Backbone as XML, in Angstrom:
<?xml version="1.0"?>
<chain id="A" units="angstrom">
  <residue number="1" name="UNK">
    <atom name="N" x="225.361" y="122.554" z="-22.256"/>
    <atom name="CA" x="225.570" y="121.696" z="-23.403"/>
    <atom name="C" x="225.376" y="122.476" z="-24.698"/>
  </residue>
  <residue number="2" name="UNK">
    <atom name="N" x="225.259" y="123.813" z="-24.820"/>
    <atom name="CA" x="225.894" y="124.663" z="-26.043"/>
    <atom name="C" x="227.025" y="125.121" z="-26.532"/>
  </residue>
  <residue number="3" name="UNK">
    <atom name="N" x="226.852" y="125.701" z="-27.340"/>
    <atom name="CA" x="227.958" y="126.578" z="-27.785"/>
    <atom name="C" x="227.969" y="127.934" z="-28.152"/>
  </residue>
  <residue number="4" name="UNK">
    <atom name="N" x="227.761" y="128.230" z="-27.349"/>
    <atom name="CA" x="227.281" y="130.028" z="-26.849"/>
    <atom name="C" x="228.652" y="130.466" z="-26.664"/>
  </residue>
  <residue number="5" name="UNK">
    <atom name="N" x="229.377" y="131.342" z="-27.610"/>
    <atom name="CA" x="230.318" y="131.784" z="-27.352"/>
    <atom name="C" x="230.807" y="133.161" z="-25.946"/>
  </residue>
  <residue number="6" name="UNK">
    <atom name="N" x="229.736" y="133.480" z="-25.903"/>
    <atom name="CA" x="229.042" y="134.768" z="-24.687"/>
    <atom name="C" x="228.662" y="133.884" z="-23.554"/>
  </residue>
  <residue number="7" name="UNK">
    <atom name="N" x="228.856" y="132.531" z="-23.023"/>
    <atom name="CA" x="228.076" y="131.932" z="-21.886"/>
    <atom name="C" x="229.105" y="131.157" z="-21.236"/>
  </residue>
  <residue number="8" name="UNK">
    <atom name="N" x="228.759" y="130.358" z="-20.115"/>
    <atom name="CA" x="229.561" y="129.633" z="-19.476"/>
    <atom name="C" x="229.657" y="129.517" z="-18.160"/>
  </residue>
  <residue number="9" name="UNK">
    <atom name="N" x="230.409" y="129.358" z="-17.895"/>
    <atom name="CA" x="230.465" y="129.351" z="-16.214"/>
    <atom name="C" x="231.568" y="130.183" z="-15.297"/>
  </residue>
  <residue number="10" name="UNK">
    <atom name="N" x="231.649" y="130.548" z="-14.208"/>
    <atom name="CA" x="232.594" y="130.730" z="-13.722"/>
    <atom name="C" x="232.532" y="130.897" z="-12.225"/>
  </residue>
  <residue number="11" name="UNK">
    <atom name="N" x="234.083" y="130.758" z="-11.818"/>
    <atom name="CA" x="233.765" y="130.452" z="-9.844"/>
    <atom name="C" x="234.738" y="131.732" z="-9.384"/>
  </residue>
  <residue number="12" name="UNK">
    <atom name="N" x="234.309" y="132.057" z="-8.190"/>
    <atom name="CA" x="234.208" y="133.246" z="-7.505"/>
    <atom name="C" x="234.887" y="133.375" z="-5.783"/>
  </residue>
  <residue number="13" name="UNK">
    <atom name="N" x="235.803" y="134.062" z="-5.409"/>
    <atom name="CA" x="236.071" y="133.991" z="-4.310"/>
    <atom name="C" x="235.332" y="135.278" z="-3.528"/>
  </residue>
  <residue number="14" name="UNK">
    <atom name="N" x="234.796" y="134.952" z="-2.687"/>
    <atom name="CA" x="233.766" y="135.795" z="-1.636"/>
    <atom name="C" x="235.423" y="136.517" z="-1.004"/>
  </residue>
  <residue number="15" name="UNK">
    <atom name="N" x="235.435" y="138.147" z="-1.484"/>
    <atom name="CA" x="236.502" y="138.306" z="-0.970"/>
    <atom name="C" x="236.641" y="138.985" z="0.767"/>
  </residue>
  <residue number="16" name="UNK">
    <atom name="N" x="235.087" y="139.128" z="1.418"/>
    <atom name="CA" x="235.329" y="139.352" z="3.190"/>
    <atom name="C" x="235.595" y="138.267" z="3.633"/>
  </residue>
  <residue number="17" name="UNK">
    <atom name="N" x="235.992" y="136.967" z="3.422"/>
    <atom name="CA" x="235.809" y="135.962" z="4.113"/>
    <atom name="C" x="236.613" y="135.054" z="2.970"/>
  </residue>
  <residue number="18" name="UNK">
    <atom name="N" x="237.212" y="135.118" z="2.008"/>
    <atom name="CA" x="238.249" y="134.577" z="0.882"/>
    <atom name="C" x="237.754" y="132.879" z="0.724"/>
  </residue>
  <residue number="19" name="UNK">
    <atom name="N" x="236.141" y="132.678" z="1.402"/>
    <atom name="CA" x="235.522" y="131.413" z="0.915"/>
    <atom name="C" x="235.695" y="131.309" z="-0.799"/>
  </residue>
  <residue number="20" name="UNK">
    <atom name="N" x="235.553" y="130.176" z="-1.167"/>
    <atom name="CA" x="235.590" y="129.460" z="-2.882"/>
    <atom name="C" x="233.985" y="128.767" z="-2.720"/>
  </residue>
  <residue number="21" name="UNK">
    <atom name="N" x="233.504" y="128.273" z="-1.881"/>
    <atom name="CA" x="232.939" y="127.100" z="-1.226"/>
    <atom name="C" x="232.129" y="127.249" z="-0.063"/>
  </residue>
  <residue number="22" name="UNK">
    <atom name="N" x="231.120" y="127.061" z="0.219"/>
    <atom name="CA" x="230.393" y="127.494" z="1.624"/>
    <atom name="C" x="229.850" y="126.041" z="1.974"/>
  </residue>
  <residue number="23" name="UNK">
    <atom name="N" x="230.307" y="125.218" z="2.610"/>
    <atom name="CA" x="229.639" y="124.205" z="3.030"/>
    <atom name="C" x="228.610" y="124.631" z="4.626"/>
  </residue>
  <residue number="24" name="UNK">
    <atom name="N" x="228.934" y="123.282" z="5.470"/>
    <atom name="CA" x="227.828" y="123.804" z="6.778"/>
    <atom name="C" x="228.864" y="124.218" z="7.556"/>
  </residue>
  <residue number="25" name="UNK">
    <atom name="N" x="230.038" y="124.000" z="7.824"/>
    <atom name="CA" x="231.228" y="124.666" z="8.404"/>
    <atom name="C" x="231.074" y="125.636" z="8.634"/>
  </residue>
  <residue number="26" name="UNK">
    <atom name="N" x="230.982" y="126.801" z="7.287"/>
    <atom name="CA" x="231.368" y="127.731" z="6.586"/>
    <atom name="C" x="229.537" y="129.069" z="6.975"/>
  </residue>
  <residue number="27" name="UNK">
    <atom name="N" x="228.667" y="127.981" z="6.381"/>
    <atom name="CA" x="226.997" y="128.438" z="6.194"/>
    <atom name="C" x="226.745" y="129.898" z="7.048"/>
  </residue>
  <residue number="28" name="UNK">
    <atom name="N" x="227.125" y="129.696" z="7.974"/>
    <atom name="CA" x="227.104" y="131.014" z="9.169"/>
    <atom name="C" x="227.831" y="131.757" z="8.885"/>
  </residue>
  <residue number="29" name="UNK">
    <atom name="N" x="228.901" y="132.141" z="8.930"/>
    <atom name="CA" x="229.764" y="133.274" z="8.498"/>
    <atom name="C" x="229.491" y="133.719" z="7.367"/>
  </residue>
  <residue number="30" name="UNK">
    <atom name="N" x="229.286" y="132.844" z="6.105"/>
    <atom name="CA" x="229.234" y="133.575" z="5.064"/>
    <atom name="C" x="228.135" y="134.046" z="4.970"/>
  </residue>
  <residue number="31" name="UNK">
    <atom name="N" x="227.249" y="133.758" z="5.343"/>
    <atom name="CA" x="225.316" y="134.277" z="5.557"/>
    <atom name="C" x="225.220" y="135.136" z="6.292"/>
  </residue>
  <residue number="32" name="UNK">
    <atom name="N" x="225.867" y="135.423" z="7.257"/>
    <atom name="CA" x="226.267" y="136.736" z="8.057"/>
    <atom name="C" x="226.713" y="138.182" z="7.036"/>
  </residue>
  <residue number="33" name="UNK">
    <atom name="N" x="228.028" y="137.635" z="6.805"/>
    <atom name="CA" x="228.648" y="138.201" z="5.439"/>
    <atom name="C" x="227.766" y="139.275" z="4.632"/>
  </residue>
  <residue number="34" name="UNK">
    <atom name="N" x="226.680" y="137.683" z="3.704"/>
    <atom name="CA" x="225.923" y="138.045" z="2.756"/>
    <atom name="C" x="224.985" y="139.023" z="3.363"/>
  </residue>
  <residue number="35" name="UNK">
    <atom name="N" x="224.108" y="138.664" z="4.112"/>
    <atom name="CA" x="223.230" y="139.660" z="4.952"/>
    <atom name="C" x="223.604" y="141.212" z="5.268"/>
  </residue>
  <residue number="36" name="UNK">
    <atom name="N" x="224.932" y="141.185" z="5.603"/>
    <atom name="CA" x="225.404" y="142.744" z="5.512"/>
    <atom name="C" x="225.280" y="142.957" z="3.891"/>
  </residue>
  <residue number="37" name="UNK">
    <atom name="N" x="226.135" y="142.379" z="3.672"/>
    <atom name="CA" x="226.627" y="143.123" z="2.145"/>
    <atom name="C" x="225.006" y="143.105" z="0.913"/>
  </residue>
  <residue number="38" name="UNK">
    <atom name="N" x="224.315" y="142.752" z="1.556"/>
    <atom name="CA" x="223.183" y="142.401" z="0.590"/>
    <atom name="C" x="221.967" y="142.832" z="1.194"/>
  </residue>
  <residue number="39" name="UNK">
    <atom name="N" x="221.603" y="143.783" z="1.495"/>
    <atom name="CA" x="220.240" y="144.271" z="2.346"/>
    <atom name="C" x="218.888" y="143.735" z="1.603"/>
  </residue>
  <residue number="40" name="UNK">
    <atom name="N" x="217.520" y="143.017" z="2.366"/>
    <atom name="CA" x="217.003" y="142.553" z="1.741"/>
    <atom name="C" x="216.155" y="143.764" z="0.981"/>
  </residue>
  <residue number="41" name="UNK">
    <atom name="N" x="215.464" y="142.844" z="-0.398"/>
    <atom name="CA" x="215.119" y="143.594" z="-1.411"/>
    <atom name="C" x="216.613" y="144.682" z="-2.673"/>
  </residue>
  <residue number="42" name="UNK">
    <atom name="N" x="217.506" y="144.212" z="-2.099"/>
    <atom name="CA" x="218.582" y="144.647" z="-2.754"/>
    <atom name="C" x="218.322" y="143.377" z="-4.299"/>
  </residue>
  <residue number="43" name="UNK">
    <atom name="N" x="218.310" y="144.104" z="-5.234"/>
    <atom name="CA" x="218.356" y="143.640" z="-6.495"/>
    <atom name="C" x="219.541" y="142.645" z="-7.213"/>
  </residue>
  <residue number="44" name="UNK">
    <atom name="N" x="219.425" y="140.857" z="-7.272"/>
    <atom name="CA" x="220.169" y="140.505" z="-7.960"/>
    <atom name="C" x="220.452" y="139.892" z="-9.405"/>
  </residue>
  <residue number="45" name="UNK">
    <atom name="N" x="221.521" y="139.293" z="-9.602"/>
    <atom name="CA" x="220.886" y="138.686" z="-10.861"/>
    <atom name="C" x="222.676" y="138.033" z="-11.551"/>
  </residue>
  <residue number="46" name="UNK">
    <atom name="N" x="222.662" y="137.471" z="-12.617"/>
    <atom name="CA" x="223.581" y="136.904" z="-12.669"/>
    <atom name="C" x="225.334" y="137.354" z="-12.621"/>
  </residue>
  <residue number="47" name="UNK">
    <atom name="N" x="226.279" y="136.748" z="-12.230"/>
    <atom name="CA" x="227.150" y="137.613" z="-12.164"/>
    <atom name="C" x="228.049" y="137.394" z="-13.512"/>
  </residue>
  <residue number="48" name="UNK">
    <atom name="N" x="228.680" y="138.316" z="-14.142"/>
    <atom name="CA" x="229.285" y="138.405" z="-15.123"/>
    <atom name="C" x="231.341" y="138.579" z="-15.017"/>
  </residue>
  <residue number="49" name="UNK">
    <atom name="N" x="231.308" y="139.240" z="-13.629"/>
    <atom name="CA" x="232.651" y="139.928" z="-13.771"/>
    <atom name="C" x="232.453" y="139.583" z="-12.368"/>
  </residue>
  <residue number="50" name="UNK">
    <atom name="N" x="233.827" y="139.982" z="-11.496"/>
    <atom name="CA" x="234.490" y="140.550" z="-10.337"/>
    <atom name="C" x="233.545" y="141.883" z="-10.121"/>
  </residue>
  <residue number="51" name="UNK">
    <atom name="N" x="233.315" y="141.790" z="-8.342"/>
    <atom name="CA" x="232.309" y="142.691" z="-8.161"/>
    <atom name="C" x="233.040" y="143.386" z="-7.157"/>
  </residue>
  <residue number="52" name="UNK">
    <atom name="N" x="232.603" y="144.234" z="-6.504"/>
    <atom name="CA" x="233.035" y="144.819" z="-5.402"/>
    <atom name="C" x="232.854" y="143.700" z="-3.636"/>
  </residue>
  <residue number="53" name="UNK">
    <atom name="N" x="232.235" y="142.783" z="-3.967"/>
    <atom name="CA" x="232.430" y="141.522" z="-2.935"/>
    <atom name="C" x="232.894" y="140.352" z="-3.475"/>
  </residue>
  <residue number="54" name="UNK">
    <atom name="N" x="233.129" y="140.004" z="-4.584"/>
    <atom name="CA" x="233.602" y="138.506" z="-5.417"/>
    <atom name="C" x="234.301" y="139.086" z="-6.399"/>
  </residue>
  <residue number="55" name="UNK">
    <atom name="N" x="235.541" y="138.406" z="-6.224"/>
    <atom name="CA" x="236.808" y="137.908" z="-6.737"/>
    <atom name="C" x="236.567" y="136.809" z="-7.700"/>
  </residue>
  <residue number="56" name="UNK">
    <atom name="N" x="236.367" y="137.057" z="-9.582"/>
    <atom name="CA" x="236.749" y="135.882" z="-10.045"/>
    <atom name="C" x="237.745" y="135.237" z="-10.071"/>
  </residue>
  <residue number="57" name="UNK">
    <atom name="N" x="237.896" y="133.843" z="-10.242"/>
    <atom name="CA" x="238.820" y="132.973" z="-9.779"/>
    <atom name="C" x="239.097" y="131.945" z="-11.042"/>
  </residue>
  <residue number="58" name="UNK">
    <atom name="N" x="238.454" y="131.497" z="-11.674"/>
    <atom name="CA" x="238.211" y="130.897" z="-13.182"/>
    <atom name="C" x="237.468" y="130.941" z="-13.657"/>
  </residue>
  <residue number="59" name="UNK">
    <atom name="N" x="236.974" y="130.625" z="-15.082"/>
    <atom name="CA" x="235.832" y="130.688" z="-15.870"/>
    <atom name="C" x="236.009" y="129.878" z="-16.932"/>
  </residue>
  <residue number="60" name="UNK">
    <atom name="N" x="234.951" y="129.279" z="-17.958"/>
    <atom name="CA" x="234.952" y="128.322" z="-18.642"/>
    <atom name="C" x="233.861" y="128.610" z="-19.435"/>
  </residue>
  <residue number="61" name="UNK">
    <atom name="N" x="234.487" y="128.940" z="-20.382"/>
    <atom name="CA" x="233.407" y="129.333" z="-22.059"/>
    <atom name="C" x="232.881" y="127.841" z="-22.237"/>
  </residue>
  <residue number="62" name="UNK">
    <atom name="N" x="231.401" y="127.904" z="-22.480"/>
    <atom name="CA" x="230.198" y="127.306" z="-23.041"/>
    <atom name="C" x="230.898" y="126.304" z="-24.459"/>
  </residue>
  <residue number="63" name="UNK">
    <atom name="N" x="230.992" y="125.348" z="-24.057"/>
    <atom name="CA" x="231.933" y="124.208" z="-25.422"/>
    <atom name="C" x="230.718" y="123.154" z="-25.675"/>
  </residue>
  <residue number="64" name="UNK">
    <atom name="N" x="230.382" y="122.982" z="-26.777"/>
    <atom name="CA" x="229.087" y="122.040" z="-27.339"/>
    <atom name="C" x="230.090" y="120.738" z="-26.945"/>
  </residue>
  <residue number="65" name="UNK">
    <atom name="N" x="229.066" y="120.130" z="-25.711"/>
    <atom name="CA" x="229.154" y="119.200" z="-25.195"/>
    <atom name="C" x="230.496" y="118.706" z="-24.454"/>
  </residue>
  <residue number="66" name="UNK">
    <atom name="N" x="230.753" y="119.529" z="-23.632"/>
    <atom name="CA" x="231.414" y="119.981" z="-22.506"/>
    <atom name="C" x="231.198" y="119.403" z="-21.034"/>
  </residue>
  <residue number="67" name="UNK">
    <atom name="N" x="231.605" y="118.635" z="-20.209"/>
    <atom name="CA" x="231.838" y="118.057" z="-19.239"/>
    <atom name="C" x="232.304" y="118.770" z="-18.140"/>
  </residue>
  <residue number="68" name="UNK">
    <atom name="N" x="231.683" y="119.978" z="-17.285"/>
    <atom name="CA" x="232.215" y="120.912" z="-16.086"/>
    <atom name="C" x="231.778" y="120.070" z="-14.871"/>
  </residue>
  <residue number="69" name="UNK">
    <atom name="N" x="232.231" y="119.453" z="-14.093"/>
    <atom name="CA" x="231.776" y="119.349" z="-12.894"/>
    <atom name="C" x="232.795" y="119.876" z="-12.177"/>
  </residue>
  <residue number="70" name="UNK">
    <atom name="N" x="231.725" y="120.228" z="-10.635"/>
    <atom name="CA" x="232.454" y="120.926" z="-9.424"/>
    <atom name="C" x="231.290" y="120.796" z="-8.398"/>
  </residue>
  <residue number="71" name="UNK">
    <atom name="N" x="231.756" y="121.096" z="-7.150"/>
    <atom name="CA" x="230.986" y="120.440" z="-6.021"/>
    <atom name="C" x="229.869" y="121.739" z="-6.015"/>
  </residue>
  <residue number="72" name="UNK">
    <atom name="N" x="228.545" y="121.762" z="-5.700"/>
    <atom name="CA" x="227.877" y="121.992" z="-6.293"/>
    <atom name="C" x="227.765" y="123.683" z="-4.778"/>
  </residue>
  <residue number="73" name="UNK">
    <atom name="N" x="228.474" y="123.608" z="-3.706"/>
    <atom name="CA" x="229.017" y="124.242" z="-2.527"/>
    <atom name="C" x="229.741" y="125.629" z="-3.462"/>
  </residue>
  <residue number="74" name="UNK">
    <atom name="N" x="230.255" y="125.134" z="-4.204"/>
    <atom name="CA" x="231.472" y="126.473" z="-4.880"/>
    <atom name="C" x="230.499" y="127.266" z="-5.320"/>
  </residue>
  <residue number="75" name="UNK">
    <atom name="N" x="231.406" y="128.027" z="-5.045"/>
    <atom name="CA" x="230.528" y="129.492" z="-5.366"/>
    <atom name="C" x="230.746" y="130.013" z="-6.885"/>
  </residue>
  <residue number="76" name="UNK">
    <atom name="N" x="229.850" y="129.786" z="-7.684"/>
    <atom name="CA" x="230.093" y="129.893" z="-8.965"/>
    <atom name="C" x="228.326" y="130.472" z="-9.256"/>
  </residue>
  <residue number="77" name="UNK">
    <atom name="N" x="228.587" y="130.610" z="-10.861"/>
    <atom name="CA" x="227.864" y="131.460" z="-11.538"/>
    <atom name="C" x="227.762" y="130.936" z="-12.974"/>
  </residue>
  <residue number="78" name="UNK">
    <atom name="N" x="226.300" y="131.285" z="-13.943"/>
    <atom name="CA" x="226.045" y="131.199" z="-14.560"/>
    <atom name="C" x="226.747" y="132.491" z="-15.627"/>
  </residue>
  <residue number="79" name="UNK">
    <atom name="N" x="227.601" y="132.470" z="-16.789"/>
    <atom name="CA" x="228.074" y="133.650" z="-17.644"/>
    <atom name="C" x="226.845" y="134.059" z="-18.782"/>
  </residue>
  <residue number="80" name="UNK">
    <atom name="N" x="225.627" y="135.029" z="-18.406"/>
    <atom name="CA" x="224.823" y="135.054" z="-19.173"/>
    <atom name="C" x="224.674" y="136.308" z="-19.202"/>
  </residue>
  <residue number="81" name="UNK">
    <atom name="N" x="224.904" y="136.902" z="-21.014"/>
    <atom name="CA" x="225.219" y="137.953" z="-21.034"/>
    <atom name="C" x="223.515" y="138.557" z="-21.252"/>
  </residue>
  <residue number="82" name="UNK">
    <atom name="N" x="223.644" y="139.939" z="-21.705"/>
    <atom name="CA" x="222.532" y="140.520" z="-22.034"/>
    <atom name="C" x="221.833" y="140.441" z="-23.128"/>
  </residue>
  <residue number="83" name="UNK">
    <atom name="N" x="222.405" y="139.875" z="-24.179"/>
    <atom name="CA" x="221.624" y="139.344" z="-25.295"/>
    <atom name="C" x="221.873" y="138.102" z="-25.178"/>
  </residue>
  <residue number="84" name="UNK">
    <atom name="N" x="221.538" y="136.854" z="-24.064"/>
    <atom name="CA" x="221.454" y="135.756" z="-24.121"/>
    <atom name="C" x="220.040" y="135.186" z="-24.831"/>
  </residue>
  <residue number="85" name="UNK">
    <atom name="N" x="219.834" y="134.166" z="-25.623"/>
    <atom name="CA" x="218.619" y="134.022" z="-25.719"/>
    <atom name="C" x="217.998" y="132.746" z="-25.284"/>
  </residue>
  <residue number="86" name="UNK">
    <atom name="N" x="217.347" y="132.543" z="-24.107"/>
    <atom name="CA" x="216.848" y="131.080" z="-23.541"/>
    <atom name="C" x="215.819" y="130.491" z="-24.071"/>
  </residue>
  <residue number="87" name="UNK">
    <atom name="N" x="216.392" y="129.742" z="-25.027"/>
    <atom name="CA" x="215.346" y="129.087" z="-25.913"/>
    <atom name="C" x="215.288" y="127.653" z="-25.999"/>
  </residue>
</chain>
């Protein structure tokens, strides 16, 4: 509910497995997936861009008082840059 021109949202296709969405269908394979590609203690944190495992897919700049819903399963992300300030 700002207007952070640097923030926003955006959704992501898991590209070993071309999921949008991980429901309980899905929960196993992609946790399999993640578990390889993510060794524990491997360092995360928010995603900004297309990675070498996720494919962005859309995104949606931060609009003062803005209405995004999506099923809460999609694989999406917070757009929070490095001089964000959470105040």
């Amino acid at each position: 509910m700002c207007d952070d021109p640097e923030s926003g949202t955006a959704f992501y296709r898991h590209k070993s497995t071309q999921f949008e969405y991980v429901d309980q269908g899905r929960e196993n394979k992609y946790f399999e997936h993640i578990n390889e590609q993510f060794p524990a203690g491997c360092k995360l944190g928010y995603m900004n861009d297309a990675t070498d495992q996720y494919e962005k897919v859309h995104e949606f700049s931060a609009v003062f008082n803005r209405l995004l819903m999506y099923r809460a399963s999609s694989l999406h992300s917070g757009i929070i840059g490095p001089n964000y300030r959470y105040d």
